[in-house]
Short mmCIF file of C-alpha atoms and ligand atoms in Angstrom, two decimals:
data_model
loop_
_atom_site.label_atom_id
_atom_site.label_comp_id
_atom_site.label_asym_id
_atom_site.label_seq_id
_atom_site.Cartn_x
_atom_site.Cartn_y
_atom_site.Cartn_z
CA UNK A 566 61.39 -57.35 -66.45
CA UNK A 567 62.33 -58.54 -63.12
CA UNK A 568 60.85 -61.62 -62.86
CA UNK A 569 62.37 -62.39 -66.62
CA UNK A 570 66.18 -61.38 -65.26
CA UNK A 571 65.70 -63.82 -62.43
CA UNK A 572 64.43 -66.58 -63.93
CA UNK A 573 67.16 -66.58 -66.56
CA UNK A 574 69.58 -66.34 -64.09
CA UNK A 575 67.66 -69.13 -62.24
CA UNK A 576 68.57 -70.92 -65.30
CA UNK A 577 72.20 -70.36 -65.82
CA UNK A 578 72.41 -71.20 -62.95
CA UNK A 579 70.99 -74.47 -62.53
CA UNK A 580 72.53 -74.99 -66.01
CA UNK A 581 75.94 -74.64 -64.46
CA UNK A 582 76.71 -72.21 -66.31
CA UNK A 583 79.10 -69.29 -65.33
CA UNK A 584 77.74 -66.22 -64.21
CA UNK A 585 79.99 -63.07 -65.21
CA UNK A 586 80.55 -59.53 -64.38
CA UNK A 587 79.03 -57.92 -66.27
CA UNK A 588 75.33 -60.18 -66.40
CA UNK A 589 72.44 -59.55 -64.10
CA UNK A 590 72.68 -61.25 -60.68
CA UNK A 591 70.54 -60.80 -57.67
CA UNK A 592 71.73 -58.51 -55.01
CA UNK A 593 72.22 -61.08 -52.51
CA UNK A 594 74.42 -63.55 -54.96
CA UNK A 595 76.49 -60.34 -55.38
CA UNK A 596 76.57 -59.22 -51.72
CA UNK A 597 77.45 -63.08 -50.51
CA UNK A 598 80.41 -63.23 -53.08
CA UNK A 599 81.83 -59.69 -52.14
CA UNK A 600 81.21 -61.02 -48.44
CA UNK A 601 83.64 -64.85 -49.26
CA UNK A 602 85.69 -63.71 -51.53
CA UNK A 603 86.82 -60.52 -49.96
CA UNK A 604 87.34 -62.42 -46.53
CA UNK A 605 89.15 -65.35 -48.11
CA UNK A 606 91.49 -62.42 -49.72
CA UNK A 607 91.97 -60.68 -46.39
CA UNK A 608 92.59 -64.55 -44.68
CA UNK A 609 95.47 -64.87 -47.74
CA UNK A 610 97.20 -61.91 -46.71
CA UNK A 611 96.50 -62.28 -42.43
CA UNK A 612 98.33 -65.85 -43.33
CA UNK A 613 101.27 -64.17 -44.63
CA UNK A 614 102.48 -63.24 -40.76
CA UNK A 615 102.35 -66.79 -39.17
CA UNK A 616 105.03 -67.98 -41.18
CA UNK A 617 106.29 -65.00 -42.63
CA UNK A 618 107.38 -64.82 -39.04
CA UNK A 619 109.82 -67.91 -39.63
CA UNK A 620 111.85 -66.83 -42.94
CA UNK A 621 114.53 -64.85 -41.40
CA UNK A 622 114.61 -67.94 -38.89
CA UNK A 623 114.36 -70.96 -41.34
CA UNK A 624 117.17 -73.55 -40.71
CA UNK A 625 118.94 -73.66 -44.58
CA UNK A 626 118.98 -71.51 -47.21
CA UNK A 627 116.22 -73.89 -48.81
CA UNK A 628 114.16 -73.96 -46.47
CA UNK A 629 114.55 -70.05 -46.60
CA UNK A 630 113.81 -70.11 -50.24
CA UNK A 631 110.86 -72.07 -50.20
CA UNK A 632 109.11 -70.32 -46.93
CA UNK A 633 110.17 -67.12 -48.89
CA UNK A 634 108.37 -68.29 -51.89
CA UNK A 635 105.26 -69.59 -50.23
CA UNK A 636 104.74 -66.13 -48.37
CA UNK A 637 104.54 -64.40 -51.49
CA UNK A 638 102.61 -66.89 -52.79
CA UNK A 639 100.08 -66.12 -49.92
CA UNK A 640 100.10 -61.94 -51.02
CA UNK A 641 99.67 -63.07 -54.17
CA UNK A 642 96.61 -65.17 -53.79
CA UNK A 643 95.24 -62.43 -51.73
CA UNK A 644 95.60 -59.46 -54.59
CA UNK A 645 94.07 -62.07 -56.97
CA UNK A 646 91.02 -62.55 -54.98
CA UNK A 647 90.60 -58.65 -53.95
CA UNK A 648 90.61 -58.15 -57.52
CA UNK A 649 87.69 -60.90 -58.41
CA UNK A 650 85.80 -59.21 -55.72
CA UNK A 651 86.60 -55.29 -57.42
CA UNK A 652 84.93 -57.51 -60.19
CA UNK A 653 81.66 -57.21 -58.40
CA UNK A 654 81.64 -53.18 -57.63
CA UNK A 655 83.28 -53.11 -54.23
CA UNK A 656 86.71 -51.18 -53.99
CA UNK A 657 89.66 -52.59 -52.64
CA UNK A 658 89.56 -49.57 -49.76
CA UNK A 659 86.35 -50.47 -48.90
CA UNK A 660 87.51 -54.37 -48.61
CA UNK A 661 90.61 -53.14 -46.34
CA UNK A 662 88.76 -50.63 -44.38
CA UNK A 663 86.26 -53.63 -43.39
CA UNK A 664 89.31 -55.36 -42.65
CA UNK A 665 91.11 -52.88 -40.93
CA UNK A 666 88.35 -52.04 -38.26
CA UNK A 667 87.71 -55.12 -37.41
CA UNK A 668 84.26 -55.45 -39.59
CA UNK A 669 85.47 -58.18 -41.62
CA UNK A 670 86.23 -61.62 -41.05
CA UNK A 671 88.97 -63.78 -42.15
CA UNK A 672 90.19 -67.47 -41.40
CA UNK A 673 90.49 -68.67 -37.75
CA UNK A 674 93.31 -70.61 -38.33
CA UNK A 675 95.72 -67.76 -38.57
CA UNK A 676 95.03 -66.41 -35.19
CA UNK A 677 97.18 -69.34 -33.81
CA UNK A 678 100.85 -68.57 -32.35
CA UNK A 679 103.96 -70.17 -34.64
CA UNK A 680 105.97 -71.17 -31.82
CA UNK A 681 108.72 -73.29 -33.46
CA UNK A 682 110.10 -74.06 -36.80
CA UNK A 683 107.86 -77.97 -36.74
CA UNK A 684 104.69 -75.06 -37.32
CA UNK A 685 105.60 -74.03 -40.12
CA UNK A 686 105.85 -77.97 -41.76
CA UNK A 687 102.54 -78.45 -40.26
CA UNK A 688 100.83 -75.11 -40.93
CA UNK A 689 102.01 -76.74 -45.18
CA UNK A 690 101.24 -80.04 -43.78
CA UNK A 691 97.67 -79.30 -42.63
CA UNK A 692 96.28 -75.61 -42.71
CA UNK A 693 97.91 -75.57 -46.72
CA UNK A 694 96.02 -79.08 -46.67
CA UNK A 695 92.63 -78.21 -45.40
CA UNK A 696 92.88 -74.90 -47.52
CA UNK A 697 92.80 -77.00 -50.78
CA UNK A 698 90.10 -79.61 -49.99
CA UNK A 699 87.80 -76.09 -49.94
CA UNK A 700 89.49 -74.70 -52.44
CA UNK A 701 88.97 -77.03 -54.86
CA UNK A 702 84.92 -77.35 -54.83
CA UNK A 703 85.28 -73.43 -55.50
CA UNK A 704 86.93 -74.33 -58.91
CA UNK A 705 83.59 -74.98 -59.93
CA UNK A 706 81.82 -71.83 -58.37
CA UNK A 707 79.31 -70.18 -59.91
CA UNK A 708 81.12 -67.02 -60.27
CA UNK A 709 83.17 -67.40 -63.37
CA UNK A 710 86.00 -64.90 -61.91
CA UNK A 711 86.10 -66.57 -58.33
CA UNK A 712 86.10 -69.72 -59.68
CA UNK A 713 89.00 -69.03 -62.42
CA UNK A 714 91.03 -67.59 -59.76
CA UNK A 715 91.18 -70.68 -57.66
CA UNK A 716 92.31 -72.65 -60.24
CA UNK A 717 95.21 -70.54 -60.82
CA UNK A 718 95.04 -70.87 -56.48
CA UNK A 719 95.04 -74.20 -56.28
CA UNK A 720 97.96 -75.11 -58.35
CA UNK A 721 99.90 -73.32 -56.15
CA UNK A 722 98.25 -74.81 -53.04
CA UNK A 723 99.71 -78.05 -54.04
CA UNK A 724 103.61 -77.35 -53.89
CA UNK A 725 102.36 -75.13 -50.46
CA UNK A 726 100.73 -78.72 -48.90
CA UNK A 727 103.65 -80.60 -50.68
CA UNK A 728 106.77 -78.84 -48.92
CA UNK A 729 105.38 -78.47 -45.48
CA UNK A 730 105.22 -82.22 -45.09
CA UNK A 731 108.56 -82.95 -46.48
CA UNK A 732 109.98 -80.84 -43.82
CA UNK A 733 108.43 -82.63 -41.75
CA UNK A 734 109.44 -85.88 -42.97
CA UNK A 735 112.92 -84.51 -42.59
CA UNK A 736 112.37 -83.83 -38.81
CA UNK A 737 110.85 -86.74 -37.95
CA UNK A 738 114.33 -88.34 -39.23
CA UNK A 739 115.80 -86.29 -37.25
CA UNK A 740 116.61 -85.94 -33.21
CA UNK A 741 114.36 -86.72 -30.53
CA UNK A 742 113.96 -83.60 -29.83
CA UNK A 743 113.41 -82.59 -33.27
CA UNK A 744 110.65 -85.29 -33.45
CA UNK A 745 109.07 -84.02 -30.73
CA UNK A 746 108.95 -80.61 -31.71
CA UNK A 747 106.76 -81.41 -34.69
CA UNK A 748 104.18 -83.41 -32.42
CA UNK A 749 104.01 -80.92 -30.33
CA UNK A 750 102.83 -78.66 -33.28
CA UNK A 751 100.27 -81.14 -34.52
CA UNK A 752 98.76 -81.60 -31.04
CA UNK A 753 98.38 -78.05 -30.90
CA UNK A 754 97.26 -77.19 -34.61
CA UNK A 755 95.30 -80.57 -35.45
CA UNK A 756 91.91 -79.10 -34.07
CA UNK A 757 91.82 -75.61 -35.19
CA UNK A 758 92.12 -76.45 -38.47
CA UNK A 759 88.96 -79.15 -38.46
CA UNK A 760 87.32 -75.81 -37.44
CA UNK A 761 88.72 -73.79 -40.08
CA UNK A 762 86.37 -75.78 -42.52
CA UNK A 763 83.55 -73.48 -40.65
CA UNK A 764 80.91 -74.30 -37.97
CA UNK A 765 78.77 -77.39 -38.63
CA UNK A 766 75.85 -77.36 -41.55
CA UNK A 767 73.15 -77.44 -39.26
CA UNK A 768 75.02 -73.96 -38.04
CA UNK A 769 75.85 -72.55 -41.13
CA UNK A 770 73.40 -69.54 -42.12
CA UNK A 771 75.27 -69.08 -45.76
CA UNK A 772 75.61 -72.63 -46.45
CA UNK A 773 71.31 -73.39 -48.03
CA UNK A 774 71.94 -70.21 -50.14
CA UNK A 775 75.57 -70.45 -50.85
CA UNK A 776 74.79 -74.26 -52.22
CA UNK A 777 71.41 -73.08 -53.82
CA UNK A 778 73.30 -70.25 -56.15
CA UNK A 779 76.38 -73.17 -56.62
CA UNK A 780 78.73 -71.16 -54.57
CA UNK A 781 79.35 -73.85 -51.70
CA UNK A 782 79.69 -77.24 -53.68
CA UNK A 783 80.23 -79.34 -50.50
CA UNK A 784 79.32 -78.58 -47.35
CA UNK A 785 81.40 -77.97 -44.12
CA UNK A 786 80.80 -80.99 -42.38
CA UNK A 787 81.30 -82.64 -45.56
CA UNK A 788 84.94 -80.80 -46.29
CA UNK A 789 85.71 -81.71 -42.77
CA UNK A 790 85.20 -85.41 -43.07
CA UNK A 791 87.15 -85.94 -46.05
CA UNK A 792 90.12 -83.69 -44.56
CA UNK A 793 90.09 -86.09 -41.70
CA UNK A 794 89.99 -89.37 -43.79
CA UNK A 795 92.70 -88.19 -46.75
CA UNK A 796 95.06 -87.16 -43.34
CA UNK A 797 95.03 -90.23 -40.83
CA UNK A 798 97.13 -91.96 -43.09
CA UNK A 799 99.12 -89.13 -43.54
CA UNK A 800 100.23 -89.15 -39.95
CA UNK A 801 100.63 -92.65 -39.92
CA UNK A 802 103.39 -92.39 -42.91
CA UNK A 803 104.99 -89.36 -40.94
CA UNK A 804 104.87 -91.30 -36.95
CA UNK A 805 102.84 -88.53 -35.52
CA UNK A 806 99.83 -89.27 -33.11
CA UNK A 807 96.81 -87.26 -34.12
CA UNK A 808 95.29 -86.03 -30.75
CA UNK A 809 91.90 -87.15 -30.72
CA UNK A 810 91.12 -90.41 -28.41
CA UNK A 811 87.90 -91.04 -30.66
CA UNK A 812 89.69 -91.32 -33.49
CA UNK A 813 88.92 -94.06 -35.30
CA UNK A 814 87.66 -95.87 -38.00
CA UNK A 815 84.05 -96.46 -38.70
CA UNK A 816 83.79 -99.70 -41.13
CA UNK A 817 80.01 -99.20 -41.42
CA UNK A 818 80.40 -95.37 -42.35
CA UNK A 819 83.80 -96.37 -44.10
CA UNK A 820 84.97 -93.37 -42.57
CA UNK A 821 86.81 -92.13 -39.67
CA UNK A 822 84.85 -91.03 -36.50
CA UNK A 823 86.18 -88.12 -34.61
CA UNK A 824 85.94 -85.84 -31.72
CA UNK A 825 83.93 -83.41 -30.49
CA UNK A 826 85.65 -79.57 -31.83
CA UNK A 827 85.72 -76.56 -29.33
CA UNK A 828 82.84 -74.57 -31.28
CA UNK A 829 83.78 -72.08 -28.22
CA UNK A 830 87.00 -71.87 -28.98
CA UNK A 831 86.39 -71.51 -32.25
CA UNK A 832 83.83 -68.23 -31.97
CA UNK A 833 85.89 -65.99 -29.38
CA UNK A 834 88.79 -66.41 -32.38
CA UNK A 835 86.73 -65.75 -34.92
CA UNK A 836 84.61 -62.70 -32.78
CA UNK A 837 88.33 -61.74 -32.09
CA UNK A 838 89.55 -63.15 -28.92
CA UNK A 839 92.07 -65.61 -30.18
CA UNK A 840 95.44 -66.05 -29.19
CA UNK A 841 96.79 -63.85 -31.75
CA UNK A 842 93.52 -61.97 -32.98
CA UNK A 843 95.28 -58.28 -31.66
CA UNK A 844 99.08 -59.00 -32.92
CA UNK A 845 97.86 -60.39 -36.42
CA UNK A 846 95.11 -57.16 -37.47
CA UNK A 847 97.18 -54.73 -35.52
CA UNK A 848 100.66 -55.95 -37.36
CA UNK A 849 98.27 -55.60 -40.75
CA UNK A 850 97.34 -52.22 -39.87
CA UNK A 851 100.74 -50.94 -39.00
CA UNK A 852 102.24 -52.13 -42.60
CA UNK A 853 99.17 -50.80 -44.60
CA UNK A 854 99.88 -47.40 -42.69
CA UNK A 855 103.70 -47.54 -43.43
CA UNK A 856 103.07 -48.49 -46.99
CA UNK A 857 101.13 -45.40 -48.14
CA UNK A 858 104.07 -43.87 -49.49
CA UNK A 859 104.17 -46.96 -51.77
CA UNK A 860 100.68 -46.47 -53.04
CA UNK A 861 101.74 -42.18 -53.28
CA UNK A 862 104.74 -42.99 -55.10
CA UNK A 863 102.89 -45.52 -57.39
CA UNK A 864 100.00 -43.29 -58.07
CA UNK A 865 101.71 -39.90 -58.96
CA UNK A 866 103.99 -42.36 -61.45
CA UNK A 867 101.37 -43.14 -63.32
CA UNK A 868 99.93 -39.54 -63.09
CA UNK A 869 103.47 -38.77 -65.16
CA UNK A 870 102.83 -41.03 -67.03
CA UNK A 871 99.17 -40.05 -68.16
CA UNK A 872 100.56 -36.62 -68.42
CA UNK A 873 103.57 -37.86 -70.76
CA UNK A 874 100.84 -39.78 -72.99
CA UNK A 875 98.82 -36.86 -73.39
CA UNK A 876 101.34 -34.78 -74.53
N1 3HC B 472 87.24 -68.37 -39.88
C1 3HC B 472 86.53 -67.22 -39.75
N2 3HC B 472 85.21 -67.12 -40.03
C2 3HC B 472 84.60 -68.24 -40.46
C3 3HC B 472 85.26 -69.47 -40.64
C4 3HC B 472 86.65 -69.50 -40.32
N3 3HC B 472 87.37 -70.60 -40.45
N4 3HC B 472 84.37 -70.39 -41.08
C5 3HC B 472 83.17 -69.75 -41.16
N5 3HC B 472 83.32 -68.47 -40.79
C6 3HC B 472 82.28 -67.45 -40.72
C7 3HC B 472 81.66 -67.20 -42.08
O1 3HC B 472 82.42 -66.25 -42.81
C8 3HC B 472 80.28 -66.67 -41.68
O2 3HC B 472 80.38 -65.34 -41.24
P1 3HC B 472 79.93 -64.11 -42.21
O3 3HC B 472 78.52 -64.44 -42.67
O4 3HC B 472 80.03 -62.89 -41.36
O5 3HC B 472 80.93 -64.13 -43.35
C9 3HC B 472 79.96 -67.51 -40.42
O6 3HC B 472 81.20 -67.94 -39.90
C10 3HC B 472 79.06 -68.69 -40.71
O7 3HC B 472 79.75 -69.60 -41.52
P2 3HC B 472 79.05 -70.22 -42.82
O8 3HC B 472 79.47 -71.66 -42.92
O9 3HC B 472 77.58 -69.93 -42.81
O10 3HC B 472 79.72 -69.33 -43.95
P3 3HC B 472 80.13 -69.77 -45.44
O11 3HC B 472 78.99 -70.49 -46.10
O12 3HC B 472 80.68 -68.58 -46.08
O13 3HC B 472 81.31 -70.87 -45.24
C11 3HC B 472 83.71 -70.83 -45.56
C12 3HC B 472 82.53 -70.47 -44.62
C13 3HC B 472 83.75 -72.35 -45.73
C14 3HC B 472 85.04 -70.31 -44.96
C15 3HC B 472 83.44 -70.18 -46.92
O14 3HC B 472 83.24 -68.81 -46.72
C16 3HC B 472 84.59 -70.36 -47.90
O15 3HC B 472 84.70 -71.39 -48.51
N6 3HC B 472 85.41 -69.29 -48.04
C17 3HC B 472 86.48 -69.28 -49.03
C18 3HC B 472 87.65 -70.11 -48.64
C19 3HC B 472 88.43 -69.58 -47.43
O16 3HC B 472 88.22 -68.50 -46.94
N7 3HC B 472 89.38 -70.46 -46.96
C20 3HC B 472 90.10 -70.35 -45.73
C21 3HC B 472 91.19 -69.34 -45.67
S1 3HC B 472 92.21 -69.21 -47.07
C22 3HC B 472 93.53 -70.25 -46.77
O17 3HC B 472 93.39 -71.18 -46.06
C23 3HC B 472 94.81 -69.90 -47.47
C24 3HC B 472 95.79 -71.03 -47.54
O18 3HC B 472 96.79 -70.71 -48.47
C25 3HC B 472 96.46 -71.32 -46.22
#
C-alpha cells in the first residue's frame, strides 16, 4: 500500500503536477516544507523591524506612505505563509515557539543594522530584489499552497523592488552628501545579500532533495548569478560602485565573475551572532508577549459569538 502511495506520488510529481493538502506525501516532503515555508514566514515578519525602524523617520509624507505600506506588506506575506504551512499539520504556536527560542531559522539578511534613510532604498533596491529572483522559481513549487501563495507574494515584491530604487534615484540627484549616503549603504549591504541566496550548492544539504521533490527549481549558486548579472547594470543606471574589485564581466561565461562571499560571516549570523541577531528576535519576542491581550480579546469575541449562534 506503501510502495503504491509513493510511487504515485513519484508520479505527480515528476508530472508536475501539484501536490495538495489533503493527498499522501512522504514525511520528509512534508517535514522540508513545514521547515522553508515556516522560516521564510518568520524571515517576512523579522524583516518588518529593519525598516519598520525608518517610518516614523521617512523624509515626506510619501515616502512615509509607501515604507508604511511595504511594512505591512511584509506582516502580511508572513501570515500568508504561516498559514500554507498550518496547511501541512503544524500550528502556528508551534512555528512561533521555534521561532521564539531561537530553534528556527530565518533570513540572514535582516540581521543587518539600518543605519540611514539610503538603507531603506537599498534594502527595496536589493534585499526586495534578491527576494524575488527566489521567489519566483517557488511559483512553480510543488506544493500547490506554497506555490499559490507566492504568486500572490510576488506581485507585491515588484512595487517593494520598484520603490526602493526610485528613492534612490532621487538621492543620487540629490547632495553630495546625500549621494554618498546611499553608497555607503550599498558597500555595506551588497554582500550580505549574495549570501542571502544561501550557502553554495556543493554546501547545500536540502538543495538534491528540495530539487528532486520540485521544491528548489534553481539552485543557490544559480539564483546568485543571475541576481548579480540582472543588478550590475542596475548600479550603473543609478552611479553607484558595487564593491567587489573582481567584478567583472566574463565574455566566455557571458556572465559576470565575482568575489569571494564571507561564508564566515555568513554562519555566525545565521547561528545567531550577527550584528543585530539579539535586538531583532528579542524585539519579536517582546511584541508577541505584549500582544496576547490581542489574541485574548480576539478569541473570547468569537467565543460570544459561537455562543450568540448557538442560541
Ligand atoms: N538565512 C538563514 N538561513 C539560511 C539562509 C539565509 N539566507 N540560506 C540558507 N539558510 C539555511 C537553510 O535554511 C538550511 O538550514 P535548515 O536546514 O536548518 O533550514 C541551511 O542554511 C542550508 O541551506 P540549504 O541551501 O541547504 O537550504 P534550502 O535548500 O532550504 O535553501 C533557501 C535555502 C534558498 C533560503 C530556501 O529555504 C528558500 O528558498 N526559502 C524560501 C525563501 C526565503 O526564505 N527567502 C528569503 C527571506 S524572505 C524575503 O526576502 C522577504 C522579502 O520581502 C524581503
Amino acid at each position: 500500500r506503501q510502495t503504491q502511495l509513493q510511487t504515485r506520488f513519484d508520479e505527480r510529481i515528476d508530472a508536475d503536477q501539484k501536490i495538495e493538502p489533503q493527498d499522501w506525501m512522504p514525511e520528509a516532503y512534508r517535514k522540508t516544507l513545514v521547515r522553508q515555508i515556516s522560516q521564510h514566514a518568520h524571515s517576512e515578519i523579522i524583516g518588518m523591524q529593519p525598516e519598520g525602524n525608518w517610518i516614523s523617520r521617512a523624509p515626506s509624507l510619501k515616502r512615509k506612505a509607501i515604507l508604511l505600506a511595504k511594512v505591512q506588506d511584509e506582516g502580511g506575506h508572513g501570515l500568508y505563509l504561516y498559514s500554507a504551512a498550518e496547511t501541512l499539520g503544524t500550528s502556528r504556536e508551534q512555528m512561533l515557539d521555534s521561532l521564539h527560542t531561537g530553534r528556527a531559522k530565518y533570513s540572514s539578511i535582516f540581521n543587518y543594522p539600518t543605519l540611514t534613510w539610503a538603507d531603506v532604498g537599498v534594502i527595496g533596491w536589493l534585499v526586495d530584489g534578491a527576494a524575488i529572483m527566489n521567489q519566483i522559481p517557488l511559483c512553480r513549487c510543488s506544493y500547490g499552497p506554497y506555490a499559490r501563495a507566492m504568486i500572490r507574494v510576488c506581485k507585491e515584491e515588484s512595487f517593494h523592488q520598484r520603490q526602493g530604487y526610485e528613492s534612490l534615484l532621487a538621492q543620487m540627484k540629490g547632495t553630495p552628501a546625500q549621494r554618498d549616503m546611499v553608497q555607503d549603504a550599498v558597500n555595506r549591504w551588497w554582500w550580505p545579500v549574495l549570501a542571502m541566496f544561501g550557502p553554495p550548492d556543493a554546501d547545500s544539504p536540502n538543495s538534491a532533495q528540495g530539487m528532486r521533490w520540485g521544491i528548489k527549481r534553481v539552485s543557490n549558486d544559480e539564483l546568485r548569478q543571475k541576481f548579480v548579472d540582472a543588478t550590475v547594470p542596475q548600479a550603473r543606471v543609478l552611479g553607484v560602485m558595487l564593491p567587489d574589485p573582481d567584478l567583472k564581466w566574463n565574455e566566455e561565461r557571458q556572465q559576470h565573475d565575482y568575489g569571494a562571499i564571507d561564508w564566515d560571516e555568513f554562519w555566525a549570523t545565521v547561528n545567531g551572532n550577527g550584528p543585530c541577531n539579539k535586538e531583532r528576535l528579542g524585539t519579536r519576542v517582546k511584541a508577541h508577549m505584549e500582544g496576547q491581550w490581542v489574541r485574548d480579546a480576539a478569541l473570547a469575541h468569537a467565543a460570544k459569538q459561537k455562543a450568540r449562534q448557538l442560541k
